[in-house]
Amino acid sequence: MADVVGNFSSDISPAGFSTPDLPNQGYKVWLALVIMIIISGISVAARISTRISTRQMGADDYTIIAALSRPPYGLCLYELDMALNTWWFLGSIFYPITIALFKTSVILLNKRIFVQRGFQIACWITLMINSFWALGNTLGWVFQCYPIPIMWGAIETSKGTCFDLQGIWISIAAWDVASDVWIMGMAVPMVWKLHLRFREKVMLTGVFLLGAVVVIFSIMSCSAVVSSLQVEKAQSNEYSFGLANLFQVLESNMGIIGACLPIMRQPLREYFPRSFGRSKFSSGPSPYYSDHFTDQYVMQRVSSRQKGHNVSVSGPELFRSTPRKSDELGIINETVEAGDKDSGGDLDGRSSTSQSSLEVDVGYSVYQGAYDADAGFNVFKGIRYAQDTAGKNRWQAPRAPETNRSSVIPATSYALECPQAPDASSSYTTVDNTGASEDCLFLNVQSPANVPQGNSTDEPGLPVLVWIHGGGYGEGSGAYDLSDIITTNGNRFVGVSIQYRLGAFGFLSSDEVYRKGVANAGILDQQMALQWVQQYIHLFGGDNRKVTIFGESAGAGSVMLHDIAYGGTLGTSLFRNSISASPYLAYQYGYKDWQPSQSYYAFASAAGCDARNAYLHNGSTPIFDCLTSKDTATLMEANVNVSQSGTWGTWSFLPVTDGRLITERPSKQLLEGRVNGLNHLAGHNALEGASWVPPNIDTIDDFVDYLRVIFPNFSNNDIAKVLLYYPMSNASVSPNAADYATEGSYGPTTINESTAATGQQQRAIAIYGETTFICPSYWLAEAYSDNGYGGQGWKYQFSIPNAYHGADGPAYFSNPADTDYYSSDFIVAFMTMLGNFIVNDDPDVSSLINNGNSTGNSTYNPASQWPPYSIYNPVLMDFNTTCPYTKEIGGLPYCTGPGELNTIRLANAYTWEGGRGTRCDFWRSLGELVPE
């Protein structure tokens, strides 16, 4: 059965780790492994030989122990061979060290997989027990007899002067067994609750159960030693002691193997690729990890158009593609060419980079990038990260590329975008999908040219920014130029932009889709791309331990879903930090609820599949099978038609709660603080809803009718509550009333005043903006506040008029020298804030930059010390400027021109705009009626 779990490529388990393989370290690993095993074997053999030889000389057990404890390690006493005595001593020390190394390795593995706080505490306790065991065991071997002065001067030492060796061995064995049982008892039951295939569960269980083998050897070894000390007959004594040494060498070497499991697979894969080559993501990545103890473990546009009262959507979509000179609107008209369509294969293999030719070998293919001399970047466009999603791969989890190493693939042009579909508006929108393809799962990398690439050194790479485009989950592409934000931040990080399936192709959902394919295929695509980053970004000079995912609108909504994926059990396996700019949270229904099911049947009918009769009427083909058999053009047309058939400003195909990847409504899970990653930066714009509300809501009746449409589950009592939380006179407002931006902390509020509208129209705008974009950003900041992993959340508002949804795009996708939208000082401040968060895990910016570089004013600005967001101190950073001049671009006013000064300040997010925090709490309480 094909489902999320069935396809390992996208069922990223809580066991996912982030450190890449180290292809150039294989010989070191082998050398260390071989030396450890040889030393262990020789040391135990020497101990056995010494034991036999001294017994032949007539020495008893206690004299031997005393001799071996005498500095320097009993040399020359009883004419014992110096080398053998040294090996005996070294073997005695080496034994607890190897076992402790093994246990530490498995405990750290345990700690990385299960990130719940209770489990973390248990792991720390177990580590302490293991450390005490190793220390006690080592000291026990060195100082087994007491008092030491007597022992040093004795030729024959009586039993009464030594420790109770039997008691020592029994206590050490008890600690040994207890720590192993604790390790296994914690881990093994939890393994079977992970989102893994059966094979991976068995494999992971086996790693932990290695401890059981060590326990058995430890018990047998200790029993044999105790027996050797109790039995008087020399022959039995020698047999028991020799047997003890045999068990100890087995136990010690099993410990070595267990400790080396994290690093063994890399050299095996290098020297025996056919037998140990990494399986495709569809079968699950390597079950072993690197010697960092953090490697991979079973991983895995909004359109610019006018909408009512002369309102259009702006944003990052205006800054896609690479030309550094844009037209008047910043809209790039570069022709997007198709990338290679035949790349593929294991997401692994030998990896190499030639900076002279900019060839990067990712195992399944070799790509050749280009050097952008203007930006100083190595640019790779159209790198495939998954197979074509047409035909049998429709509505399935993404599959790893097939191998194509027949020739070097040029990575110099963007891939075709995924099929597009618009949202509903007042009229039907035609879409030209001639430049789209179902084969669209590609990504792009921009890396500063001076960064070492190809993992040629042991130096860590740069932090990584992964951009996830927006577009309501129905529009957009990965053709973004990230060079400006990277350059403004001193080339301190690497940029990646990704594409994912959209509309019906990525978010079709129903019970049948769930059973025969996967829901949320588009989100799974994104996770596959994040897996790719974990595996390969080191080849482009990036550090996969410092990945920040960043999105706007639906891209930010996607970030939010990754933050809560798998119930928040992924830790930092896919990313360390996340940034959400206006996170789009449309209604998130269950995968087979009435809304996604209605869209499914509407899509089937539009595609020509029988959705009118009972299932398999007169032997008809099941709907899902019919859809997978249709040609792409038919499905694209159906996608366009159904996508814009809903309510104003919405798309028909959206993420759902599937119980696997997304286990709960975001508002509920975020309240519980169950999140992935470490830190989060959440932002919204001051006037988010203006583009998404139908015009001409003039009267209270118009307003109530609008509420009934967008909240279909509301009763009259529920609507009355909304009117209470958004108070306003029911009188109609003159269309000639002044429109102006509110101050936020005092005066009129966004409930009834803005630059877009006043009265009931603005009331509707405020509700849509807060429920869909603003409150989710509040919930995200709160969820990361003082989280269990030492992370924090920060909150900001982008307030420069017009401050519509997407108006912040020019602040992070335009050259600071281009002041068409905002001043250079503001762009630098905003970009630096984002860059500091990506690089330093903290968005603080200096007073000089906050005040404006061109002013030369370095006077202390409180905004330079931005406190994290918390319930007890709900701080919001308000990014704004003075507005000396208004310039209309695309039908919208932008504050720009000479004399524009930064006014960046801190404010109380909870009381902001007349108590927005209280309103967001209200919307969260309605989760059963408003499934967000």
mmCIF file with all atom_site columns, C-alpha atoms in Angstrom, residues 50-61 64 232-235 237-238:
data_model
loop_
_atom_site.group_PDB
_atom_site.id
_atom_site.type_symbol
_atom_site.label_atom_id
_atom_site.label_alt_id
_atom_site.label_comp_id
_atom_site.label_asym_id
_atom_site.label_entity_id
_atom_site.label_seq_id
_atom_site.pdbx_PDB_ins_code
_atom_site.Cartn_x
_atom_site.Cartn_y
_atom_site.Cartn_z
_atom_site.occupancy
_atom_site.B_iso_or_equiv
_atom_site.pdbx_formal_charge
_atom_site.auth_seq_id
_atom_site.auth_comp_id
_atom_site.auth_asym_id
_atom_site.auth_atom_id
_atom_site.pdbx_PDB_model_num
ATOM 1  C CA . THR A 1 50  ? 50.899 -13.838 31.463 1.00 0.00 ? 50  THR A CA 1
ATOM 2  C CA . ARG A 1 51  ? 48.387 -15.664 33.583 1.00 0.00 ? 51  ARG A CA 1
ATOM 3  C CA . ILE A 1 52  ? 49.512 -19.051 32.339 1.00 0.00 ? 52  ILE A CA 1
ATOM 4  C CA . SER A 1 53  ? 53.239 -18.299 32.662 1.00 0.00 ? 53  SER A CA 1
ATOM 5  C CA . THR A 1 54  ? 52.993 -16.953 36.189 1.00 0.00 ? 54  THR A CA 1
ATOM 6  C CA . ARG A 1 55  ? 50.890 -19.901 37.300 1.00 0.00 ? 55  ARG A CA 1
ATOM 7  C CA . GLN A 1 56  ? 53.609 -22.172 36.036 1.00 0.00 ? 56  GLN A CA 1
ATOM 8  C CA . MET A 1 57  ? 56.086 -20.255 38.197 1.00 0.00 ? 57  MET A CA 1
ATOM 9  C CA . GLY A 1 58  ? 53.986 -21.047 41.246 1.00 0.00 ? 58  GLY A CA 1
ATOM 10 C CA . ALA A 1 59  ? 52.569 -17.621 41.959 1.00 0.00 ? 59  ALA A CA 1
ATOM 11 C CA . ASP A 1 60  ? 49.049 -17.460 43.273 1.00 0.00 ? 60  ASP A CA 1
ATOM 12 C CA . ASP A 1 61  ? 46.284 -15.137 42.042 1.00 0.00 ? 61  ASP A CA 1
ATOM 13 C CA . ILE A 1 64  ? 49.976 -11.735 40.549 1.00 0.00 ? 64  ILE A CA 1
ATOM 14 C CA . GLU A 1 232 ? 41.413 -23.770 44.775 1.00 0.00 ? 232 GLU A CA 1
ATOM 15 C CA . LYS A 1 233 ? 42.353 -26.306 42.161 1.00 0.00 ? 233 LYS A CA 1
ATOM 16 C CA . ALA A 1 234 ? 44.882 -24.813 39.816 1.00 0.00 ? 234 ALA A CA 1
ATOM 17 C CA . GLN A 1 235 ? 43.527 -26.492 36.708 1.00 0.00 ? 235 GLN A CA 1
ATOM 18 C CA . ASN A 1 237 ? 41.306 -21.898 38.370 1.00 0.00 ? 237 ASN A CA 1
ATOM 19 C CA . GLU A 1 238 ? 43.297 -21.532 35.172 1.00 0.00 ? 238 GLU A CA 1
#
